[in-house]
PDB file of C-alpha atoms and ligand atoms in Angstrom:
ATOM      1  CA  MET U 174       9.889 -25.239 -52.352  1.00  0.00           C
ATOM      2  CA  LEU U 175      11.060 -22.138 -50.859  1.00  0.00           C
ATOM      3  CA  LYS U 176      13.845 -24.068 -49.128  1.00  0.00           C
ATOM      4  CA  LYS U 177      15.014 -25.356 -52.652  1.00  0.00           C
ATOM      5  CA  LEU U 178      14.873 -21.731 -54.329  1.00  0.00           C
ATOM      6  CA  LYS U 179      17.019 -20.677 -51.265  1.00  0.00           C
ATOM      7  CA  GLN U 180      19.533 -23.134 -51.567  1.00  0.00           C
ATOM      8  CA  ARG U 181      19.477 -22.724 -55.355  1.00  0.00           C
ATOM      9  CA  TRP U 182      19.918 -18.708 -55.409  1.00  0.00           C
ATOM     10  CA  LYS U 183      22.386 -19.539 -51.962  1.00  0.00           C
ATOM     11  CA  VAL U 184      20.051 -16.436 -50.502  1.00  0.00           C
ATOM     12  CA  ASN U 185      18.988 -15.972 -47.066  1.00  0.00           C
ATOM     13  CA  GLY U 186      15.197 -16.028 -46.315  1.00  0.00           C
ATOM     14  CA  ILE U 187      14.653 -12.463 -46.037  1.00  0.00           C
ATOM     15  CA  ASN U 188      16.501 -11.708 -49.440  1.00  0.00           C
ATOM     16  CA  LEU U 189      14.368 -14.454 -50.898  1.00  0.00           C
ATOM     17  CA  VAL U 190      11.157 -12.704 -49.917  1.00  0.00           C
ATOM     18  CA  LEU U 191      12.780  -9.430 -51.652  1.00  0.00           C
ATOM     19  CA  ILE U 192      13.430 -10.833 -54.374  1.00  0.00           C
ATOM     20  CA  ILE U 193       9.980 -12.800 -55.189  1.00  0.00           C
ATOM     21  CA  PHE U 194       8.502  -9.218 -54.339  1.00  0.00           C
ATOM     22  CA  THR U 195      10.532  -7.957 -56.670  1.00  0.00           C
ATOM     23  CA  PHE U 196       9.841 -10.565 -59.376  1.00  0.00           C
ATOM     24  CA  ALA U 197       5.886  -9.674 -58.584  1.00  0.00           C
ATOM     25  CA  LEU U 198       6.539  -6.054 -58.495  1.00  0.00           C
ATOM     26  CA  GLY U 199       8.645  -6.094 -61.389  1.00  0.00           C
ATOM     27  CA  GLY U 200       6.608  -7.852 -63.912  1.00  0.00           C
ATOM     28  CA  SER U 201       2.925  -6.201 -62.574  1.00  0.00           C
ATOM     29  CA  LEU U 202       4.612  -2.422 -63.838  1.00  0.00           C
ATOM     30  CA  CYS U 203       5.964  -4.277 -66.815  1.00  0.00           C
ATOM     31  CA  ALA U 204       2.321  -5.564 -67.568  1.00  0.00           C
ATOM     32  CA  ILE U 205       0.598  -2.385 -66.535  1.00  0.00           C
ATOM     33  CA  THR U 206       2.890  -0.350 -68.994  1.00  0.00           C
ATOM     34  CA  ALA U 207       3.026  -2.478 -72.157  1.00  0.00           C
ATOM     35  CA  ARG U 208      -0.983  -2.392 -71.679  1.00  0.00           C
ATOM     36  CA  LYS U 209      -0.528   1.680 -71.830  1.00  0.00           C
ATOM     37  CA  ILE U 210       1.666   1.222 -74.442  1.00  0.00           C
ATOM     38  CA  MET U 211      -0.547  -1.340 -76.411  1.00  0.00           C
ATOM     39  CA  ALA U 212      -3.466   1.023 -75.711  1.00  0.00           C
ATOM     40  CA  LEU U 213      -2.074   4.175 -77.662  1.00  0.00           C
ATOM     41  CA  THR U 214      -1.791   1.643 -81.101  1.00  0.00           C
ATOM     42  CA  PRO U 215      -4.662   1.619 -83.163  1.00  0.00           C
ATOM     43  CA  ILE U 216      -3.978  -2.365 -83.960  1.00  0.00           C
ATOM     44  CA  GLU U 217      -7.249  -4.304 -83.862  1.00  0.00           C
ATOM     45  CA  GLU U 218      -6.267  -7.667 -84.921  1.00  0.00           C
ATOM     46  CA  ARG U 219      -6.318  -9.372 -81.846  1.00  0.00           C
ATOM     47  CA  PHE U 220      -3.512 -11.949 -82.694  1.00  0.00           C
ATOM     48  CA  ILE U 221      -1.220  -9.469 -83.771  1.00  0.00           C
ATOM     49  CA  TRP U 222      -2.289  -7.377 -81.078  1.00  0.00           C
ATOM     50  CA  LEU U 223      -0.873 -10.254 -78.742  1.00  0.00           C
ATOM     51  CA  LEU U 224       2.413 -10.781 -80.330  1.00  0.00           C
ATOM     52  CA  ILE U 225       3.314  -7.204 -80.156  1.00  0.00           C
ATOM     53  CA  TYR U 226       2.254  -7.288 -76.368  1.00  0.00           C
ATOM     54  CA  ILE U 227       4.307 -10.257 -75.965  1.00  0.00           C
ATOM     55  CA  VAL U 228       7.589  -8.780 -77.665  1.00  0.00           C
ATOM     56  CA  LEU U 229       7.126  -5.633 -75.461  1.00  0.00           C
ATOM     57  CA  ILE U 230       6.749  -7.491 -72.248  1.00  0.00           C
ATOM     58  CA  THR U 231      10.027  -9.521 -73.298  1.00  0.00           C
ATOM     59  CA  LEU U 232      11.452  -6.544 -73.788  1.00  0.00           C
ATOM     60  CA  LEU U 233      10.204  -4.357 -70.561  1.00  0.00           C
ATOM     61  CA  TRP U 234      10.405  -6.952 -68.125  1.00  0.00           C
ATOM     62  CA  PRO U 235      14.253  -7.084 -67.361  1.00  0.00           C
ATOM     63  CA  PHE U 236      14.170  -2.968 -67.476  1.00  0.00           C
ATOM     64  CA  PHE U 237      11.511  -3.075 -64.653  1.00  0.00           C
ATOM     65  CA  VAL U 238      13.169  -5.860 -62.468  1.00  0.00           C
ATOM     66  CA  LEU U 239      16.784  -4.059 -62.530  1.00  0.00           C
ATOM     67  CA  LEU U 240      14.827  -1.192 -61.150  1.00  0.00           C
ATOM     68  CA  ILE U 241      13.031  -2.537 -58.799  1.00  0.00           C
ATOM     69  CA  SER U 242      15.761  -4.491 -57.585  1.00  0.00           C
ATOM     70  CA  ILE U 243      18.006  -1.515 -56.453  1.00  0.00           C
ATOM     71  CA  PRO U 244      15.481  -0.025 -53.479  1.00  0.00           C
ATOM     72  CA  MET U 245      14.805  -3.843 -52.848  1.00  0.00           C
ATOM     73  CA  GLY U 246      19.011  -4.085 -52.292  1.00  0.00           C
ATOM     74  CA  GLN U 247      18.730  -7.341 -54.761  1.00  0.00           C
ATOM     75  CA  PHE U 248      20.307  -5.681 -57.758  1.00  0.00           C
ATOM     76  CA  VAL U 249      23.696  -7.784 -58.087  1.00  0.00           C
ATOM     77  CA  PHE U 250      21.392 -10.834 -57.776  1.00  0.00           C
ATOM     78  CA  PHE U 251      19.144  -9.527 -60.523  1.00  0.00           C
ATOM     79  CA  LYS U 252      22.240  -8.563 -62.587  1.00  0.00           C
ATOM     80  CA  ASP U 253      23.696 -12.318 -62.558  1.00  0.00           C
ATOM     81  CA  TYR U 254      20.244 -13.656 -62.770  1.00  0.00           C
ATOM     82  CA  LEU U 255      19.529 -11.851 -66.035  1.00  0.00           C
ATOM     83  CA  SER U 256      23.057 -12.327 -67.296  1.00  0.00           C
ATOM     84  CA  LYS U 257      22.536 -15.958 -67.017  1.00  0.00           C
ATOM     85  CA  VAL U 258      19.326 -16.373 -68.507  1.00  0.00           C
ATOM     86  CA  TRP U 259      20.826 -14.129 -71.476  1.00  0.00           C
ATOM     87  CA  ASN U 260      23.836 -16.571 -71.358  1.00  0.00           C
ATOM     88  CA  ASN U 261      21.264 -19.804 -71.788  1.00  0.00           C
ATOM     89  CA  LEU U 262      18.731 -18.000 -74.211  1.00  0.00           C
ATOM     90  CA  SER U 263      22.149 -16.490 -76.640  1.00  0.00           C
ATOM     91  CA  GLY U 264      23.833 -20.362 -76.168  1.00  0.00           C
ATOM     92  CA  LYS U 265      26.547 -18.702 -74.849  1.00  0.00           C
ATOM     93  CA  LYS U 266      28.682 -20.803 -72.277  1.00  0.00           C
ATOM     94  CA  SER U 267      29.565 -18.554 -68.864  1.00  0.00           C
ATOM     95  CA  THR U 268      32.279 -16.726 -68.967  1.00  0.00           C
ATOM     96  CA  VAL U 269      32.981 -16.909 -65.483  1.00  0.00           C
ATOM     97  CA  PRO U 270      36.147 -18.665 -64.339  1.00  0.00           C
ATOM     98  CA  LEU U 271      35.977 -21.251 -61.733  1.00  0.00           C
ATOM     99  CA  ILE U 272      37.946 -21.806 -59.095  1.00  0.00           C
ATOM    100  CA  ALA U 273      39.475 -25.038 -56.999  1.00  0.00           C
ATOM    101  CA  VAL U 274      40.293 -23.850 -53.635  1.00  0.00           C
ATOM    102  CA  PHE U 275      42.901 -26.431 -52.115  1.00  0.00           C
ATOM    103  CA  ALA U 276      43.500 -26.695 -47.870  1.00  0.00           C
ATOM    104  CA  SER U 277      44.107 -28.628 -45.245  1.00  0.00           C
ATOM    105  CA  GLY U 278      42.916 -26.661 -42.274  1.00  0.00           C
ATOM    106  CA  ALA U 279      40.721 -24.312 -40.510  1.00  0.00           C
ATOM    107  CA  GLY U 280      39.924 -22.987 -44.173  1.00  0.00           C
ATOM    108  CA  SER U 281      39.567 -19.307 -42.806  1.00  0.00           C
ATOM    109  CA  ASN U 282      41.229 -17.749 -45.960  1.00  0.00           C
ATOM    110  CA  ALA U 283      39.065 -20.188 -47.896  1.00  0.00           C
ATOM    111  CA  GLN U 284      35.748 -18.733 -46.279  1.00  0.00           C
ATOM    112  CA  LYS U 285      37.132 -15.117 -47.458  1.00  0.00           C
ATOM    113  CA  ILE U 286      37.643 -16.256 -50.978  1.00  0.00           C
ATOM    114  CA  ILE U 287      34.008 -18.085 -51.116  1.00  0.00           C
ATOM    115  CA  GLU U 288      32.449 -14.605 -49.692  1.00  0.00           C
ATOM    116  CA  TYR U 289      34.322 -12.636 -51.903  1.00  0.00           C
ATOM    117  CA  PHE U 290      33.098 -14.267 -55.137  1.00  0.00           C
ATOM    118  CA  GLU U 291      29.706 -14.935 -53.655  1.00  0.00           C
ATOM    119  CA  ALA U 292      29.585 -10.796 -53.555  1.00  0.00           C
ATOM    120  CA  ARG U 293      30.941 -10.536 -57.320  1.00  0.00           C
ATOM    121  CA  PRO U 294      29.305 -14.072 -59.025  1.00  0.00           C
ATOM    122  CA  ALA U 295      31.065 -12.362 -62.447  1.00  0.00           C
ATOM    123  CA  ALA U 296      34.304 -12.330 -61.268  1.00  0.00           C
ATOM    124  CA  GLY U 297      34.703 -15.963 -60.534  1.00  0.00           C
ATOM    125  CA  LYS U 298      33.221 -18.948 -58.564  1.00  0.00           C
ATOM    126  CA  VAL U 299      34.563 -21.281 -55.726  1.00  0.00           C
ATOM    127  CA  LYS U 300      33.086 -24.232 -57.129  1.00  0.00           C
ATOM    128  CA  LEU U 301      35.391 -26.891 -55.446  1.00  0.00           C
ATOM    129  CA  ILE U 302      36.967 -27.542 -52.393  1.00  0.00           C
ATOM    130  CA  VAL U 303      39.781 -30.129 -52.486  1.00  0.00           C
ATOM    131  CA  CYS U 304      41.114 -31.092 -48.789  1.00  0.00           C
ATOM    132  CA  SER U 305      43.804 -33.496 -47.670  1.00  0.00           C
ATOM    133  CA  LYS U 306      42.845 -33.978 -44.257  1.00  0.00           C
ATOM    134  CA  ALA U 307      39.582 -35.624 -43.402  1.00  0.00           C
ATOM    135  CA  GLY U 308      37.724 -33.492 -40.531  1.00  0.00           C
ATOM    136  CA  ALA U 309      39.530 -30.451 -41.575  1.00  0.00           C
ATOM    137  CA  GLY U 310      37.075 -27.069 -40.950  1.00  0.00           C
ATOM    138  CA  VAL U 311      36.993 -26.382 -44.411  1.00  0.00           C
ATOM    139  CA  LEU U 312      34.813 -29.230 -45.327  1.00  0.00           C
ATOM    140  CA  LYS U 313      32.363 -27.845 -43.073  1.00  0.00           C
ATOM    141  CA  ILE U 314      32.599 -24.244 -44.568  1.00  0.00           C
ATOM    142  CA  ALA U 315      32.245 -25.778 -47.824  1.00  0.00           C
ATOM    143  CA  TYR U 316      29.379 -27.922 -46.867  1.00  0.00           C
ATOM    144  CA  GLN U 317      27.825 -24.208 -45.223  1.00  0.00           C
ATOM    145  CA  HIS U 318      28.237 -22.431 -48.613  1.00  0.00           C
ATOM    146  CA  GLN U 319      26.989 -26.180 -50.522  1.00  0.00           C
ATOM    147  CA  ILE U 320      29.835 -26.459 -52.384  1.00  0.00           C
ATOM    148  CA  ASP U 321      31.098 -29.719 -53.844  1.00  0.00           C
ATOM    149  CA  THR U 322      34.059 -31.275 -51.761  1.00  0.00           C
ATOM    150  CA  ILE U 323      36.231 -33.773 -52.963  1.00  0.00           C
ATOM    151  CA  LEU U 324      38.778 -35.919 -49.939  1.00  0.00           C
ATOM    152  CA  LEU U 325      42.381 -36.744 -51.416  1.00  0.00           C
ATOM    153  CA  ASP U 326      43.599 -39.937 -51.200  1.00  0.00           C
ATOM    154  CA  LYS U 327      47.182 -39.547 -50.791  1.00  0.00           C
ATOM    155  CA  GLU U 328      48.546 -42.733 -53.303  1.00  0.00           C
ATOM    156  CA  ILE U 329      45.730 -41.294 -55.885  1.00  0.00           C
ATOM    157  CA  PHE U 330      46.881 -37.750 -55.560  1.00  0.00           C
ATOM    158  CA  PHE U 331      50.615 -38.713 -56.344  1.00  0.00           C
ATOM    159  CA  HIS U 332      50.434 -41.436 -58.148  1.00  0.00           C
ATOM    160  CA  SER U 333      48.057 -41.062 -60.866  1.00  0.00           C
ATOM    161  CA  ASP U 334      46.241 -38.547 -63.159  1.00  0.00           C
ATOM    162  CA  ALA U 335      42.491 -39.235 -61.457  1.00  0.00           C
ATOM    163  CA  TYR U 336      42.325 -35.975 -60.185  1.00  0.00           C
ATOM    164  CA  ILE U 337      43.505 -34.004 -62.576  1.00  0.00           C
ATOM    165  CA  ILE U 338      41.055 -35.310 -64.715  1.00  0.00           C
ATOM    166  CA  GLU U 339      38.056 -34.883 -61.531  1.00  0.00           C
ATOM    167  CA  LEU U 340      39.117 -31.480 -61.919  1.00  0.00           C
ATOM    168  CA  LYS U 341      39.130 -30.794 -65.861  1.00  0.00           C
ATOM    169  CA  ASN U 342      35.872 -33.003 -66.169  1.00  0.00           C
ATOM    170  CA  ARG U 343      34.571 -29.930 -63.845  1.00  0.00           C
ATOM    171  CA  ASN U 344      35.741 -27.229 -66.062  1.00  0.00           C
ATOM    172  CA  ILE U 345      38.065 -25.631 -63.182  1.00  0.00           C
ATOM    173  CA  GLN U 346      40.405 -23.590 -64.652  1.00  0.00           C
ATOM    174  CA  PHE U 347      42.011 -21.780 -61.695  1.00  0.00           C
ATOM    175  CA  ILE U 348      43.255 -23.475 -58.296  1.00  0.00           C
ATOM    176  CA  VAL U 349      43.885 -21.334 -55.213  1.00  0.00           C
ATOM    177  CA  LEU U 350      46.051 -23.173 -52.401  1.00  0.00           C
ATOM    178  CA  ALA U 351      44.726 -21.290 -49.279  1.00  0.00           C
ATOM    179  CA  GLY U 352      46.528 -23.641 -46.352  1.00  0.00           C
ATOM    180  CA  PHE U 353      47.318 -26.676 -48.092  1.00  0.00           C
ATOM    181  CA  LEU U 354      49.839 -28.660 -47.078  1.00  0.00           C
ATOM    182  CA  TRP U 355      50.935 -31.157 -49.718  1.00  0.00           C
ATOM    183  CA  LYS U 356      53.584 -30.488 -52.087  1.00  0.00           C
ATOM    184  CA  VAL U 357      51.494 -29.982 -55.397  1.00  0.00           C
ATOM    185  CA  PRO U 358      52.445 -33.295 -57.941  1.00  0.00           C
ATOM    186  CA  SER U 359      54.482 -31.465 -61.091  1.00  0.00           C
ATOM    187  CA  THR U 360      51.594 -33.305 -63.545  1.00  0.00           C
ATOM    188  CA  LEU U 361      48.832 -31.523 -62.023  1.00  0.00           C
ATOM    189  CA  ILE U 362      51.443 -28.262 -62.296  1.00  0.00           C
ATOM    190  CA  LYS U 363      51.510 -29.270 -66.107  1.00  0.00           C
ATOM    191  CA  ALA U 364      47.955 -29.297 -66.110  1.00  0.00           C
ATOM    192  CA  TYR U 365      47.029 -26.214 -64.920  1.00  0.00           C
ATOM    193  CA  PRO U 366      50.343 -23.781 -65.975  1.00  0.00           C
ATOM    194  CA  ASN U 367      50.507 -20.321 -64.209  1.00  0.00           C
ATOM    195  CA  LYS U 368      46.901 -21.440 -62.985  1.00  0.00           C
ATOM    196  CA  ILE U 369      47.852 -22.489 -59.300  1.00  0.00           C
ATOM    197  CA  ILE U 370      48.633 -19.858 -56.707  1.00  0.00           C
ATOM    198  CA  ASN U 371      49.557 -20.097 -52.977  1.00  0.00           C
ATOM    199  CA  ILE U 372      49.695 -17.722 -50.353  1.00  0.00           C
ATOM    200  CA  HIS U 373      52.131 -18.322 -47.850  1.00  0.00           C
ATOM    201  CA  PRO U 374      52.405 -16.780 -44.175  1.00  0.00           C
ATOM    202  CA  ALA U 375      56.234 -14.981 -44.226  1.00  0.00           C
ATOM    203  CA  LEU U 376      58.096 -12.681 -46.988  1.00  0.00           C
ATOM    204  CA  LEU U 377      59.492 -15.191 -49.446  1.00  0.00           C
ATOM    205  CA  PRO U 378      62.259 -15.875 -49.982  1.00  0.00           C
ATOM    206  CA  LYS U 379      62.729 -15.773 -46.171  1.00  0.00           C
ATOM    207  CA  TYR U 380      60.943 -19.000 -44.113  1.00  0.00           C
ATOM    208  CA  GLY U 381      59.504 -20.951 -46.776  1.00  0.00           C
ATOM    209  CA  GLY U 382      60.552 -24.722 -47.824  1.00  0.00           C
ATOM    210  CA  LYS U 383      59.704 -27.946 -46.794  1.00  0.00           C
ATOM    211  CA  GLY U 384      58.166 -27.902 -43.223  1.00  0.00           C
ATOM    212  CA  MET U 385      57.572 -24.081 -43.220  1.00  0.00           C
ATOM    213  CA  TYR U 386      54.051 -24.209 -42.964  1.00  0.00           C
ATOM    214  CA  GLY U 387      51.629 -22.483 -40.657  1.00  0.00           C
ATOM    215  CA  ASN U 388      52.833 -21.864 -36.903  1.00  0.00           C
ATOM    216  CA  HIS U 389      56.619 -23.404 -37.865  1.00  0.00           C
ATOM    217  CA  VAL U 390      56.812 -20.453 -39.713  1.00  0.00           C
ATOM    218  CA  HIS U 391      55.385 -18.006 -36.953  1.00  0.00           C
ATOM    219  CA  GLU U 392      57.880 -19.326 -34.529  1.00  0.00           C
ATOM    220  CA  ALA U 393      60.642 -19.084 -36.647  1.00  0.00           C
ATOM    221  CA  VAL U 394      60.375 -15.874 -37.243  1.00  0.00           C
ATOM    222  CA  ILE U 395      59.319 -14.711 -33.692  1.00  0.00           C
ATOM    223  CA  SER U 396      62.490 -16.905 -32.370  1.00  0.00           C
ATOM    224  CA  ALA U 397      64.889 -14.756 -35.191  1.00  0.00           C
ATOM    225  CA  ARG U 398      63.436 -11.540 -33.450  1.00  0.00           C
ATOM    226  CA  ASP U 399      62.524 -10.168 -36.595  1.00  0.00           C
ATOM    227  CA  THR U 400      60.615  -7.148 -36.647  1.00  0.00           C
ATOM    228  CA  GLU U 401      58.259  -7.813 -39.391  1.00  0.00           C
ATOM    229  CA  SER U 402      56.968 -10.467 -41.276  1.00  0.00           C
ATOM    230  CA  GLY U 403      53.774 -10.576 -43.842  1.00  0.00           C
ATOM    231  CA  ILE U 404      52.678 -12.678 -46.398  1.00  0.00           C
ATOM    232  CA  THR U 405      53.059 -13.905 -49.990  1.00  0.00           C
ATOM    233  CA  ILE U 406      51.286 -14.363 -52.786  1.00  0.00           C
ATOM    234  CA  HIS U 407      52.924 -16.429 -55.434  1.00  0.00           C
ATOM    235  CA  PHE U 408      52.620 -18.889 -58.729  1.00  0.00           C
ATOM    236  CA  VAL U 409      53.305 -22.346 -57.701  1.00  0.00           C
ATOM    237  CA  ASP U 410      55.863 -24.437 -59.452  1.00  0.00           C
ATOM    238  CA  GLU U 411      58.042 -27.447 -58.610  1.00  0.00           C
ATOM    239  CA  LEU U 412      59.865 -26.300 -55.772  1.00  0.00           C
ATOM    240  CA  TYR U 413      58.250 -25.842 -52.230  1.00  0.00           C
ATOM    241  CA  ASP U 414      57.190 -21.759 -51.716  1.00  0.00           C
ATOM    242  CA  HIS U 415      59.450 -20.825 -54.688  1.00  0.00           C
ATOM    243  CA  GLY U 416      57.388 -19.879 -57.976  1.00  0.00           C
ATOM    244  CA  ASN U 417      56.991 -15.934 -59.433  1.00  0.00           C
ATOM    245  CA  ILE U 418      55.894 -13.986 -56.478  1.00  0.00           C
ATOM    246  CA  ILE U 419      52.440 -11.969 -57.437  1.00  0.00           C
ATOM    247  CA  PHE U 420      52.445 -10.445 -54.102  1.00  0.00           C
ATOM    248  CA  GLN U 421      53.340  -9.228 -50.938  1.00  0.00           C
ATOM    249  CA  ALA U 422      52.420  -7.122 -47.570  1.00  0.00           C
ATOM    250  CA  ASN U 423      54.220  -6.567 -44.315  1.00  0.00           C
ATOM    251  CA  CYS U 424      53.212  -6.410 -40.958  1.00  0.00           C
ATOM    252  CA  ASN U 425      55.303  -5.185 -37.727  1.00  0.00           C
ATOM    253  CA  ILE U 426      56.083  -7.423 -35.204  1.00  0.00           C
ATOM    254  CA  ALA U 427      55.978  -5.952 -31.647  1.00  0.00           C
ATOM    255  CA  ALA U 428      58.708  -7.078 -29.045  1.00  0.00           C
ATOM    256  CA  THR U 429      55.748  -8.790 -26.930  1.00  0.00           C
ATOM    257  CA  ASP U 430      54.100 -10.411 -29.766  1.00  0.00           C
ATOM    258  CA  ASP U 431      54.586 -14.637 -29.543  1.00  0.00           C
ATOM    259  CA  ALA U 432      53.712 -16.980 -32.550  1.00  0.00           C
ATOM    260  CA  LYS U 433      50.137 -16.708 -31.975  1.00  0.00           C
ATOM    261  CA  ASP U 434      49.834 -12.966 -32.235  1.00  0.00           C
ATOM    262  CA  LEU U 435      51.901 -13.221 -35.337  1.00  0.00           C
ATOM    263  CA  ALA U 436      49.851 -15.888 -36.796  1.00  0.00           C
ATOM    264  CA  ASN U 437      46.816 -13.101 -35.928  1.00  0.00           C
ATOM    265  CA  LYS U 438      48.390 -10.293 -37.715  1.00  0.00           C
ATOM    266  CA  ILE U 439      49.173 -12.690 -40.836  1.00  0.00           C
ATOM    267  CA  HIS U 440      45.351 -14.277 -40.932  1.00  0.00           C
ATOM    268  CA  LEU U 441      44.027 -10.289 -41.224  1.00  0.00           C
ATOM    269  CA  LEU U 442      46.533  -9.673 -43.829  1.00  0.00           C
ATOM    270  CA  GLU U 443      45.940 -12.850 -45.929  1.00  0.00           C
ATOM    271  CA  HIS U 444      41.913 -12.504 -45.324  1.00  0.00           C
ATOM    272  CA  GLU U 445      41.797  -8.708 -46.965  1.00  0.00           C
ATOM    273  CA  HIS U 446      44.347  -9.365 -49.824  1.00  0.00           C
ATOM    274  CA  TYR U 447      44.339 -12.820 -51.011  1.00  0.00           C
ATOM    275  CA  PRO U 448      40.742 -12.727 -52.118  1.00  0.00           C
ATOM    276  CA  VAL U 449      41.757  -9.328 -54.212  1.00  0.00           C
ATOM    277  CA  ILE U 450      44.617 -10.607 -55.667  1.00  0.00           C
ATOM    278  CA  ILE U 451      42.716 -13.926 -56.947  1.00  0.00           C
ATOM    279  CA  GLU U 452      40.202 -11.674 -58.701  1.00  0.00           C
ATOM    280  CA  ARG U 453      42.983  -9.351 -60.411  1.00  0.00           C
ATOM    281  CA  VAL U 454      44.548 -12.483 -61.472  1.00  0.00           C
ATOM    282  CA  LEU U 455      42.010 -13.792 -62.881  1.00  0.00           C
ATOM    283  CA  LYS U 456      41.441 -10.489 -65.002  1.00  0.00           C
ATOM    284  CA  MET U 457      44.849 -10.887 -65.953  1.00  0.00           C
ATOM    285  CA  GLN U 458      44.694 -13.879 -67.417  1.00  0.00           C
ATOM    286  CA  ASN U 459      41.089 -13.273 -68.796  1.00  0.00           C
ATOM    287  CA  ARG U 460      42.386 -10.293 -70.718  1.00  0.00           C
ATOM    288  CA  SER U 461      45.540 -12.386 -72.367  1.00  0.00           C
TER     289      SER U 461
HETATM  290  C1  GAR N 681      47.576 -19.480 -43.523  1.00  0.00           C
HETATM  291  O1  GAR N 681      47.894 -18.900 -42.643  1.00  0.00           O
HETATM  292  C2  GAR N 681      48.694 -19.818 -44.860  1.00  0.00           C
HETATM  293  O2  GAR N 681      49.391 -18.721 -45.305  1.00  0.00           O
HETATM  294  C3  GAR N 681      49.242 -21.086 -44.235  1.00  0.00           C
HETATM  295  O3  GAR N 681      48.152 -22.222 -43.549  1.00  0.00           O
HETATM  296  C4  GAR N 681      47.232 -20.909 -43.096  1.00  0.00           C
HETATM  297  C5  GAR N 681      45.900 -21.387 -43.447  1.00  0.00           C
HETATM  298  O4  GAR N 681      44.829 -21.066 -42.474  1.00  0.00           O
HETATM  299  N1  GAR N 681      49.496 -21.793 -45.168  1.00  0.00           N
HETATM  300  C6  GAR N 681      51.492 -22.208 -45.433  1.00  0.00           C
HETATM  301  O5  GAR N 681      51.614 -21.911 -44.767  1.00  0.00           O
HETATM  302  C7  GAR N 681      51.563 -22.800 -46.931  1.00  0.00           C
HETATM  303  N2  GAR N 681      53.157 -22.805 -46.880  1.00  0.00           N
HETATM  304  P1  GAR N 681      43.494 -21.139 -42.824  1.00  0.00           P
HETATM  305  O6  GAR N 681      43.054 -22.716 -42.899  1.00  0.00           O
HETATM  306  O7  GAR N 681      42.966 -20.720 -41.911  1.00  0.00           O
HETATM  307  O8  GAR N 681      43.263 -20.427 -43.849  1.00  0.00           O
END
């Protein structure tokens, strides 16, 4: 039972205890306050008394659990929990954008993006990890965060709409490429216009194009003796590393840096900026 709750709410053991405590304390304080308020009223008819008492509890309960959640350090959880309850009661569909992260490798960017949105549940949710390589590290990360995965079949990906249907069925609204090494088919781009973004580990338009990924990029930059490199976040169009640029950030290259040193600097930049830029794009698209 507790294990199931931990999985469902995506919290660790300590947070689960604090959440249960908040529910209990908030509920008790709410009941005591409602009784005190009722004692001030002259109502004697049992049925009406009970009716008003229930209405009072329903109104006071969210206030008390939110209040108690602050010292318990669980405010974000309860804010999200109450907004979900409210959406369910009012029949409103969740407006949180659902994201699919496409990746082929270790998945350090995917991990940062997942963690970022786990901490900001109202901003977006990584609902799906789509991977082109069996055994890739990103699959393990998805498993640890209990996120569904799809392992792509090349033939189906490039020659049918099956995955587009799958993404739409899962209500995916936005696609983030994070070290995804296959070209995105034009059918998918058309199905998600301006809703697919990519991160490239160099300052485009330099060092982009077919075959320019991961360490190949860093080796090319080091061989050219450039003194700076950086990251580019851009919309995906039908050409490799070509769509409109959303954001770039730079880093210096020391004379002694090799491709591995540069890769580390680039990863730091990616982890710092990619989740924030994704959130910004989602917000902008939500407004328009
Ligand atoms: C990242 O550096 C990303 O920019 C690059 O692959 C790496 C994936 O790392 N993407 C490309 O080269 C795409 N052309 P990760 O698996 O640790 O996130």
